[in-house]
Amino acid sequence: MLKDLIYIVPKEKHSEENLKEILTSHPEIKFVSLIGIDLSGNDTDEKIPIKVLLDDITAFLKGAIQTDGSSVVLPGIASLNNAKVDMVCDLDVNWYVEYNTDNVDPETEKPVGTLRIPCFLYHENKAVDSRYTLTNCIEHFKADLLNLFKEHPDSLTPFGIKYDDIDSVAATCATELEFWVKTPNNQAEIEELSTSQVLQEQYWTRTKGVVRTALEQTILNMELYGLEPEMGHKEVGGVKAKIDESGNFNHIAEQLEIDWKYSSAIQAADNELLVKSIVKETFRQNGLEVTFLAKPIDGVAGSGEHTHIGLALKLKNNKTINLFSSTKQHFLSVFGYSSVMGILKNYEVINPFVSSTTDALRRLKPGFEAPICIVTSVGHAVDLPSRNRTVLIGVVRDLASPLSTRFELRAPNPRTNTYLALTALYISMMDGITYALKNNKNEDDLLTELSKKPGEDADYLEKERAYRSEENIFEDFTDEEREKFFGKAPATVYENLSAFDKYPKKKAILVKNDILNDKLINSFKLGAIKRWLVEINHRIINEFTDEIRSYKILHSIDKALDLDVANWMKIEELKYYLMKDSYSKKSLFSRIRIASENKDYEEVSKLQVEAEERMSELRSLYSTYKKNLLDI
């Protein structure tokens, strides 16, 4: 019976005795797979027969499984002539069992299962993976915070506790997941999708047909894994589905969101990986395709993965205190204000870990409720919590539930490496907290500094910048004002990665305790640059080329008006500029390829921005051209 399947092996059950009992009593679990996360956020998957584990559980758990470092993204660390990477099981998080419903074991009459074990990747006896980096970060964060409490016991006075009352520090996190789903081979018109978005015809409306079934099954499957789903609903993007001759819905193109309960930072990142797998497999079984791209369709809402960050103390009397909640008439506590200030001050070097792909940066554009500059909102009034959806990081508060106070970072997307992003965030939070406590700053001091105007002096934040706004960032500021007050958003992957060199003092914060050291950051950069160049030259340009070739002449000579001819001439001229070489002149696409070969990354970056702008112009021209034709 399917109800007899197990889905979780909690950390309390990772002993040799417990594992042997579990695995021998569930013969449907045929394989074990170790999940290592490289510096690009890719997770490993392999099929090791469960017999290998059962033959010597102790060696398996305490030893290491070897893999080829060339198969994971660790450039500058694991090389072809030094590729040995060891995979070491993480015993302190939940393990889970994935089932292949397409492969039923004839003996047990149950789907074949694979025990998935999160692990760490070691090279030359040093951990070099994303999971370990976050684990190490959280350990340092907790230790540093406890040391600060010892040095500054008055910081605990507002909460009515002393250092000896503390049992542990809890760094918590939760991620939301937005994604697009569609029927295979169906393409919705961009204008159709854009119009539906503006009219808000999809947001929070009822799901129907196979999408409804897949969404319901996904939520139920998440419950089996103890993920505690909280909500699944339609997002802003999508169009109304059509019904075929059999009465089934087709022409599906919808954007959905799923939310689930928070957990510890490392467990939350692991849970996100599991949810993506559940979503993709469940929708596939229902004949639907899912994409986790941040911006799968240009001109239409992209998919975010808003990341919620919390900080609490577990007391010896079993009570929990939210360190972000204020015990006074304030939006936040000292720890809350200083944490968000640390993130904002250092965000230029956090951003590469949050948005490391062209796809990610395409989403962060004005007009799509995605953040475009470094600014926060804490609310209009202390006694009336509000949510500003136009800022980078906002405060989430509920007066009836002080434990729910947290930050929501709105920039991440479903392909963000959550492990590294959280690492950079918590390191920066500690920088802000350290500043506040060592300088005896109170809530009033910090709120004043956070709310400073451009040009006003500040002890921690930068003089020429502003960091807080309760206004609509998109509508109430011009482009020039936004850049001046809140900083200019990077347009390309190279621009984003250049922050490590442009802001050496901020980078020094990241490498301070050897958590994100120079070697790891350099490896991350090398991997991101390589992925960026390959994607531009072998995917983006190819996709642009196919799109350009699809723009055919549609008017007939005898019926065309002068405007039609003029419109088409503009289109032709732009098509040639983009992709057609001559003996005397290289096209824009060819210049990108040449700059890539020459490793002139700054030139590639500049030309990529131009290519994106020109393609947008071409789409607009062709749309205008088509609309003026009577016969197509």
XYZ file of C-alpha atoms in Angstrom:
632
model
C 0.000 0.000 0.000
C 1.247 3.492 -0.859
C 0.246 4.684 2.598
C 2.992 2.444 4.036
C 5.726 4.408 2.267
C 8.118 6.525 4.308
C 9.139 9.954 3.096
C 11.456 11.372 5.748
C 14.357 9.995 7.729
C 14.761 12.658 10.462
C 18.180 13.466 11.862
C 17.325 11.592 15.056
C 17.199 8.355 12.996
C 20.647 8.562 11.365
C 22.293 5.945 13.564
C 23.481 2.650 12.077
C 20.854 0.689 14.036
C 17.925 2.895 13.008
C 18.932 3.032 9.357
C 19.343 -0.712 9.078
C 15.894 -1.234 10.574
C 14.256 1.363 8.309
C 15.867 0.196 5.075
C 15.382 -3.543 5.628
C 11.710 -3.005 6.467
C 11.218 -0.919 3.306
C 12.649 -2.980 0.433
C 11.024 -0.580 -2.053
C 13.907 1.809 -1.282
C 16.369 0.510 -3.856
C 18.905 3.334 -4.129
C 20.735 5.989 -2.161
C 21.813 9.327 -3.622
C 24.086 11.975 -2.100
C 23.080 15.602 -2.664
C 26.025 17.969 -2.895
C 25.494 21.609 -3.934
C 28.271 23.163 -5.998
C 29.011 26.896 -6.128
C 26.520 27.441 -8.953
C 23.720 25.855 -6.956
C 23.610 22.623 -8.977
C 22.701 19.539 -6.955
C 24.294 16.165 -7.576
C 22.269 12.998 -8.114
C 23.523 9.458 -8.521
C 22.047 5.975 -8.084
C 23.967 3.874 -5.566
C 22.346 0.477 -4.865
C 21.041 0.410 -1.314
C 23.068 -2.777 -0.739
C 26.243 -0.648 -0.809
C 24.918 1.337 2.129
C 23.635 -1.696 4.055
C 26.890 -3.639 3.639
C 28.798 -1.084 5.716
C 26.608 1.712 7.070
C 29.303 3.048 9.406
C 31.850 3.469 6.613
C 29.221 5.022 4.387
C 28.125 7.567 7.002
C 31.529 8.421 8.453
C 33.629 7.949 5.346
C 33.297 9.574 1.951
C 31.999 8.709 -1.492
C 34.324 9.940 -4.218
C 33.221 11.783 -7.337
C 34.838 13.591 -10.244
C 35.249 17.293 -9.508
C 34.966 18.123 -13.206
C 31.279 17.172 -13.000
C 30.479 19.951 -10.528
C 31.080 23.701 -10.730
C 34.200 24.299 -8.641
C 36.518 26.140 -11.094
C 39.849 27.160 -9.668
C 39.428 24.477 -7.003
C 38.841 21.084 -8.622
C 40.691 20.796 -11.942
C 41.059 18.041 -14.504
C 44.448 17.054 -13.093
C 43.226 17.303 -9.482
C 39.582 16.306 -9.716
C 39.011 14.086 -6.687
C 36.057 15.358 -4.641
C 34.743 13.541 -1.556
C 31.058 13.523 -0.644
C 30.448 13.388 3.127
C 26.943 12.806 4.526
C 25.335 15.585 6.559
C 23.924 13.860 9.652
C 22.291 16.998 11.099
C 19.454 17.580 8.615
C 16.456 15.586 7.433
C 16.955 13.014 4.703
C 14.086 12.131 2.411
C 12.935 9.396 0.041
C 11.887 10.190 -3.526
C 9.652 7.707 -5.356
C 9.519 6.960 -9.068
C 5.840 6.290 -9.727
C 6.717 5.282 -13.299
C 8.801 2.373 -11.977
C 6.828 0.026 -9.714
C 8.749 -2.790 -8.023
C 6.913 -6.048 -8.925
C 7.864 -7.692 -5.604
C 6.610 -4.965 -3.273
C 4.063 -3.478 -5.737
C 5.322 -0.085 -4.642
C 7.179 2.616 -6.574
C 10.970 2.386 -6.427
C 12.426 4.785 -3.872
C 15.746 6.602 -3.574
C 17.053 7.778 -0.211
C 18.361 11.303 -0.831
C 21.094 12.346 1.631
C 22.355 15.958 1.693
C 26.134 16.019 1.873
C 29.217 18.207 1.864
C 31.832 18.308 -0.922
C 35.491 18.111 0.142
C 38.528 18.803 -2.028
C 41.968 18.209 -0.587
C 40.289 17.676 2.799
C 38.584 21.082 2.757
C 34.841 21.634 2.358
C 34.223 23.641 -0.821
C 30.476 23.448 -1.419
C 27.504 25.759 -0.911
C 25.835 23.686 1.818
C 28.931 23.629 4.010
C 29.504 27.351 3.460
C 26.051 28.158 4.841
C 26.403 25.648 7.680
C 29.745 27.187 8.648
C 28.282 30.692 8.384
C 25.388 29.949 10.719
C 27.725 28.371 13.294
C 29.912 31.491 13.244
C 26.875 33.775 13.324
C 25.481 32.106 16.442
C 28.849 32.077 18.215
C 29.536 35.731 17.346
C 26.085 36.793 18.525
C 26.486 34.994 21.846
C 29.887 36.663 22.322
C 28.296 40.061 21.656
C 25.650 39.326 24.282
C 28.441 38.590 26.785
C 30.268 41.811 25.908
C 27.080 43.915 25.829
C 24.606 42.417 28.315
C 22.497 45.601 28.214
C 21.428 44.613 24.675
C 19.259 41.885 26.235
C 17.628 44.163 28.821
C 14.728 45.272 26.526
C 13.696 41.617 26.233
C 13.724 41.134 30.010
C 16.367 38.390 29.913
C 20.005 37.791 30.784
C 22.718 35.873 28.991
C 22.319 32.852 31.235
C 18.659 32.566 30.202
C 19.637 31.740 26.602
C 19.599 28.141 25.447
C 20.350 28.698 21.735
C 20.168 31.081 18.785
C 17.788 30.283 15.916
C 18.564 31.709 12.467
C 15.395 30.980 10.514
C 14.470 31.238 6.871
C 11.614 30.563 4.475
C 11.406 30.831 0.701
C 8.402 31.283 -1.545
C 8.371 29.608 -4.956
C 6.891 31.154 -8.082
C 6.921 29.286 -11.377
C 5.327 29.167 -14.818
C 3.413 26.124 -16.038
C 2.217 25.412 -19.570
C 1.001 22.689 -21.859
C 3.851 21.346 -24.045
C 4.389 23.012 -27.431
C 1.757 25.712 -26.794
C 2.944 29.300 -27.115
C 0.863 32.202 -25.834
C 1.325 35.579 -27.502
C 3.365 38.001 -25.399
C 0.857 40.800 -25.945
C -1.939 38.480 -24.819
C -0.015 37.663 -21.632
C 0.952 41.275 -20.995
C -2.620 42.503 -21.394
C -3.931 39.850 -19.013
C -1.277 40.878 -16.489
C -2.168 44.577 -16.622
C -5.857 43.735 -16.225
C -4.976 41.402 -13.298
C -7.157 38.665 -14.773
C -5.131 35.817 -13.256
C -3.893 36.960 -9.829
C -5.492 34.815 -7.088
C -8.233 33.546 -9.419
C -9.376 29.920 -9.303
C -7.197 27.221 -10.771
C -9.012 24.901 -13.155
C -8.694 21.525 -14.791
C -5.329 19.798 -14.857
C -3.519 22.787 -13.297
C -5.833 22.609 -10.311
C -5.225 18.867 -10.016
C -1.451 19.248 -10.230
C -1.408 22.080 -7.694
C -3.548 20.136 -5.232
C -1.418 17.013 -5.648
C 1.744 19.068 -5.128
C 0.480 20.494 -1.838
C -0.614 17.039 -0.661
C 2.779 15.578 -1.608
C 4.527 18.349 0.314
C 2.523 17.359 3.383
C 3.807 13.793 3.059
C 7.345 15.165 3.456
C 6.411 17.239 6.501
C 7.020 20.515 4.660
C 3.869 22.111 6.095
C 2.590 23.901 2.984
C 0.685 27.084 3.782
C -0.751 28.158 0.439
C -0.819 27.596 -3.302
C -2.373 30.150 -5.646
C -2.231 31.803 -9.047
C 0.215 34.638 -9.523
C -0.149 37.682 -11.747
C 1.049 36.106 -15.026
C -1.004 33.966 -17.386
C -3.882 33.773 -19.845
C -7.226 32.040 -19.855
C -6.901 28.398 -20.935
C -8.895 26.980 -23.840
C -10.945 23.789 -24.046
C -10.210 21.244 -26.777
C -12.626 18.907 -28.563
C -12.330 16.337 -25.751
C -13.360 18.851 -23.123
C -9.847 19.157 -21.674
C -8.045 22.420 -21.019
C -5.145 23.250 -23.330
C -3.216 26.370 -24.345
C -2.294 26.639 -20.675
C 0.167 29.367 -19.645
C -0.134 30.260 -15.976
C 2.054 31.519 -13.169
C 1.668 29.905 -9.747
C 3.092 30.350 -6.268
C 3.533 27.883 -3.401
C 4.473 28.777 0.180
C 5.465 26.553 3.097
C 6.621 26.896 6.693
C 9.968 28.323 7.745
C 12.833 26.274 9.147
C 16.470 26.657 10.122
C 18.550 28.286 7.405
C 20.227 25.108 6.071
C 17.040 23.026 6.345
C 15.054 25.759 4.578
C 17.486 25.713 1.644
C 17.300 21.900 1.509
C 13.500 22.040 1.662
C 13.401 24.455 -1.260
C 15.354 21.960 -3.368
C 12.890 19.233 -2.424
C 9.842 21.380 -3.225
C 11.164 22.147 -6.708
C 11.564 18.424 -7.337
C 8.037 17.721 -6.089
C 6.570 20.521 -8.235
C 8.356 19.509 -11.408
C 7.572 15.804 -11.086
C 3.923 16.264 -10.041
C 3.137 18.632 -12.893
C 4.986 16.377 -15.352
C 2.795 13.461 -14.318
C -0.170 15.651 -15.259
C 1.212 16.404 -18.725
C 2.426 19.923 -17.892
C 5.790 21.623 -18.248
C 7.213 23.741 -15.433
C 9.970 26.337 -15.657
C 11.821 27.944 -12.765
C 13.407 30.602 -14.968
C 13.305 34.063 -13.433
C 12.145 35.678 -16.680
C 10.873 32.999 -19.067
C 8.899 35.492 -21.194
C 10.180 38.968 -22.002
C 7.661 41.702 -21.273
C 5.667 39.563 -18.825
C 5.979 39.109 -15.053
C 8.945 37.004 -14.019
C 9.132 34.510 -11.162
C 10.572 35.522 -7.830
C 11.548 33.532 -4.800
C 11.068 35.986 -1.985
C 13.307 34.960 0.886
C 12.200 35.543 4.476
C 14.852 35.928 7.174
C 14.284 35.690 10.918
C 16.317 35.657 14.119
C 15.214 34.321 17.494
C 16.447 33.147 20.873
C 15.386 29.871 22.426
C 15.372 30.257 26.216
C 16.035 27.611 28.834
C 12.434 27.963 30.023
C 11.287 26.870 26.513
C 10.113 30.348 25.544
C 11.072 31.931 22.203
C 12.001 35.581 21.710
C 12.029 37.185 18.262
C 15.133 39.375 18.212
C 13.705 41.540 15.430
C 10.523 42.486 17.326
C 10.637 45.674 19.358
C 9.508 45.729 22.973
C 9.121 49.512 22.644
C 7.027 51.736 20.384
C 9.246 51.006 17.377
C 9.064 49.226 14.036
C 11.992 46.974 14.992
C 14.418 46.213 17.774
C 18.082 47.234 17.730
C 18.846 43.829 16.206
C 16.193 44.313 13.538
C 17.308 47.774 12.453
C 21.006 46.914 12.495
C 20.479 43.664 10.549
C 18.663 45.371 7.705
C 21.272 48.161 7.722
C 24.030 45.573 7.389
C 22.305 44.035 4.380
C 21.686 47.377 2.693
C 25.205 48.706 3.264
C 26.852 45.603 1.836
C 24.290 44.633 -0.775
C 26.549 45.371 -3.740
C 28.648 42.320 -2.789
C 25.600 40.266 -1.748
C 23.886 40.833 -5.080
C 26.218 38.602 -7.169
C 25.095 35.612 -5.106
C 21.415 36.579 -5.432
C 21.345 37.384 -9.158
C 24.152 35.552 -10.942
C 22.565 34.947 -14.354
C 21.275 36.983 -17.281
C 17.849 35.504 -16.655
C 17.871 36.756 -13.055
C 18.799 40.307 -14.053
C 16.148 40.391 -16.801
C 13.511 39.995 -14.094
C 14.727 42.997 -12.116
C 13.174 45.676 -14.300
C 10.797 48.571 -13.516
C 7.093 47.799 -13.809
C 7.027 44.155 -12.698
C 6.989 44.476 -8.882
C 10.616 43.324 -8.792
C 13.247 45.353 -6.888
C 15.585 47.520 -8.923
C 17.589 49.373 -6.272
C 18.977 49.065 -2.740
C 16.293 50.412 -0.425
C 14.042 49.240 2.403
C 10.652 50.041 3.845
C 9.771 49.548 7.512
C 6.211 50.900 7.414
C 4.161 54.099 7.499
C 3.253 53.865 11.196
C 4.417 51.679 14.078
C 0.866 50.821 15.103
C -0.265 50.023 11.539
C 2.030 47.563 9.693
C 2.228 48.053 5.935
C 3.942 46.309 3.038
C 5.792 48.208 0.312
C 6.194 45.773 -2.607
C 8.512 48.087 -4.559
C 11.593 47.885 -2.295
C 14.485 45.430 -2.168
C 13.930 44.304 1.409
C 10.838 44.968 3.472
C 9.753 44.372 7.047
C 6.926 41.913 7.652
C 5.109 42.589 10.935
C 1.920 41.492 12.661
C 0.995 43.288 15.881
C -0.930 40.242 17.074
C 2.065 37.963 16.527
C 5.463 39.454 17.497
C 7.131 36.127 16.661
C 6.289 36.641 12.976
C 8.437 39.774 12.547
C 10.959 39.144 9.770
C 12.562 40.557 6.629
C 11.507 39.725 3.088
C 14.235 39.985 0.454
C 12.424 40.323 -2.881
C 15.337 39.993 -5.312
C 15.991 36.199 -5.320
C 14.516 33.983 -8.006
C 13.902 30.210 -8.230
C 17.430 29.642 -9.545
C 19.217 31.703 -6.909
C 21.764 29.657 -4.967
C 19.918 30.075 -1.666
C 22.800 28.581 0.325
C 25.295 31.238 -0.781
C 22.744 34.064 -0.784
C 21.816 33.325 2.850
C 25.500 33.095 3.741
C 26.186 36.583 2.390
C 23.038 37.941 4.060
C 23.822 36.601 7.533
C 27.446 37.754 7.334
C 26.222 41.257 6.470
C 23.606 41.169 9.222
C 26.324 40.410 11.767
C 28.322 43.387 10.472
C 25.353 45.661 11.172
C 24.618 44.114 14.579
C 28.266 44.444 15.609
C 28.244 48.130 14.650
C 25.092 48.807 16.676
C 26.129 46.999 19.848
C 29.757 48.152 19.949
C 28.641 51.770 19.487
C 25.762 51.565 21.999
C 23.152 52.516 19.398
C 19.500 52.450 20.452
C 16.377 52.107 18.310
C 16.028 55.869 17.804
C 19.651 56.196 16.685
C 19.359 53.390 14.165
C 15.982 54.448 12.749
C 17.328 57.988 12.281
C 20.383 56.695 10.413
C 18.336 54.269 8.332
C 15.949 57.104 7.395
C 18.690 59.590 6.509
C 18.443 61.816 3.438
C 21.126 61.767 0.718
C 24.048 63.917 1.778
C 23.397 63.615 5.507
C 26.240 62.313 7.653
C 26.031 58.807 9.071
C 28.266 56.662 11.257
C 27.707 53.401 9.380
C 25.747 53.976 6.183
C 27.115 55.969 3.235
C 26.693 59.739 3.274
C 25.497 60.271 -0.301
C 22.889 57.527 -0.236
C 19.352 57.084 1.069
C 18.251 53.679 2.337
C 14.594 53.916 3.332
C 11.475 54.892 1.406
C 7.805 54.330 2.102
C 6.937 55.617 -1.380
C 6.487 53.729 -4.645
C 10.043 53.328 -5.927
C 8.880 52.900 -9.527
C 6.433 55.799 -9.747
C 7.559 58.428 -7.233
C 11.174 58.712 -8.395
C 12.716 59.368 -11.778
C 15.395 57.013 -13.091
C 18.023 59.606 -12.232
C 16.704 60.074 -8.691
C 16.585 56.327 -8.046
C 20.189 55.857 -9.152
C 21.385 58.863 -7.155
C 19.541 57.977 -3.950
C 19.585 54.169 -3.950
C 22.352 53.130 -6.356
C 22.375 51.865 -9.925
C 21.327 48.273 -10.497
C 23.771 46.133 -12.524
C 22.571 45.400 -16.052
C 24.690 42.310 -16.740
C 26.300 39.417 -14.900
C 29.726 40.968 -15.446
C 28.616 44.300 -13.959
C 27.251 42.463 -10.937
C 30.380 40.387 -10.386
C 32.559 43.484 -10.773
C 31.248 44.640 -7.382
C 33.786 42.369 -5.671
C 36.575 44.508 -7.147
C 34.710 47.822 -7.036
C 33.882 47.592 -3.321
C 36.954 46.071 -1.603
C 35.868 47.192 1.893
C 32.513 45.491 1.492
C 34.106 42.362 0.118
C 36.394 42.364 3.165
C 33.275 41.937 5.326
C 32.399 38.737 3.438
C 35.851 37.161 3.795
C 36.431 38.317 7.379
C 36.050 34.937 9.120
C 37.161 32.791 6.170
C 33.543 31.674 5.582
C 33.317 33.082 2.079
C 37.059 33.227 1.463
C 38.821 34.575 -1.614
C 39.200 31.099 -3.089
C 35.471 30.354 -2.901
C 34.502 33.776 -4.219
C 36.966 33.458 -7.101
C 35.611 30.013 -7.951
C 32.059 31.360 -7.848
C 33.083 34.234 -10.163
C 34.839 31.931 -12.640
C 31.791 29.669 -12.800
C 29.398 32.592 -13.231
C 31.525 34.224 -15.970
C 31.828 30.955 -17.882
C 28.087 30.333 -17.655
C 27.385 33.922 -18.717
C 29.619 33.726 -21.820
C 28.362 30.289 -22.885
C 24.768 31.386 -22.466
C 25.240 34.584 -24.469
C 27.100 32.955 -27.349
C 25.311 29.631 -27.579
C 21.807 30.322 -26.339
C 20.843 33.993 -26.224
C 22.316 34.960 -29.597
C 20.902 31.790 -31.171
C 17.459 32.537 -29.742
C 17.680 36.132 -30.940
C 18.743 34.895 -34.379
C 15.777 32.529 -34.642
C 13.469 35.327 -33.526
C 14.905 37.732 -36.107
C 14.472 35.162 -38.891
C 10.830 34.726 -37.889
C 10.113 38.378 -38.669
C 9.028 37.986 -42.309
C 7.674 40.518 -44.741
C 3.863 40.305 -44.579
C 2.540 43.024 -46.899
C 1.893 42.584 -50.598
C 3.347 45.176 -52.954
C 0.012 46.018 -54.560
C -1.789 46.641 -51.253
C 1.006 48.161 -49.162
C 0.880 51.799 -48.138
C 3.918 54.013 -47.765
C 3.746 53.567 -43.989
C 3.927 49.779 -44.333
C 6.983 50.061 -46.554
C 8.639 52.539 -44.191
C 7.949 50.312 -41.175
C 9.404 47.287 -42.930
C 12.528 49.185 -43.989
C 13.216 50.080 -40.346
C 12.806 46.427 -39.404
C 15.144 45.259 -42.148
C 17.771 47.815 -41.227
C 17.717 46.722 -37.582
C 17.801 43.014 -38.524
C 20.937 43.584 -40.609
C 22.588 45.622 -37.832
C 21.989 42.860 -35.319
C 23.021 39.723 -37.204
C 24.243 40.290 -40.780
C 27.981 40.664 -41.483
C 29.532 42.298 -44.504
C 33.156 42.474 -45.647
C 33.499 45.940 -44.175
C 31.307 45.700 -41.076
C 30.614 43.178 -38.348
C 27.130 42.720 -36.941
C 26.392 43.307 -33.280
C 26.198 39.561 -32.633
C 29.564 38.971 -34.294
C 31.140 41.728 -32.204
C 29.860 39.987 -29.050
C 31.451 36.715 -30.178
C 34.777 38.415 -30.962
C 34.847 40.229 -27.603
C 34.084 36.918 -25.853
C 36.979 35.182 -27.616
C 39.271 38.038 -26.605
C 38.032 37.815 -22.978
C 37.097 41.489 -23.137
C 34.297 41.036 -20.620
C 33.601 44.741 -20.229
C 32.981 45.008 -23.987
C 30.789 41.887 -23.965
C 28.776 43.418 -21.156
C 28.296 46.696 -23.005
C 27.304 44.956 -26.246
C 24.896 42.638 -24.418
C 23.018 45.639 -23.023
C 22.796 47.086 -26.520
C 21.593 43.759 -27.966
C 18.797 43.519 -25.404
C 17.709 47.090 -26.142
C 17.820 46.591 -29.919
C 15.841 43.346 -29.729
C 13.189 45.083 -27.641
C 13.073 47.838 -30.257
C 12.750 45.244 -33.043
C 9.830 43.497 -31.318
C 8.035 46.801 -30.937
C 8.636 47.745 -34.578
C 7.341 44.401 -35.852
C 4.248 44.593 -33.657
C 3.487 48.084 -35.017
C 4.077 46.874 -38.571
C 1.687 43.906 -38.211
C -1.080 45.976 -36.660
C -1.284 48.197 -39.737
C -1.861 45.316 -42.162
C -5.363 44.231 -43.197
C -4.434 40.904 -44.753
C -1.936 38.593 -43.052
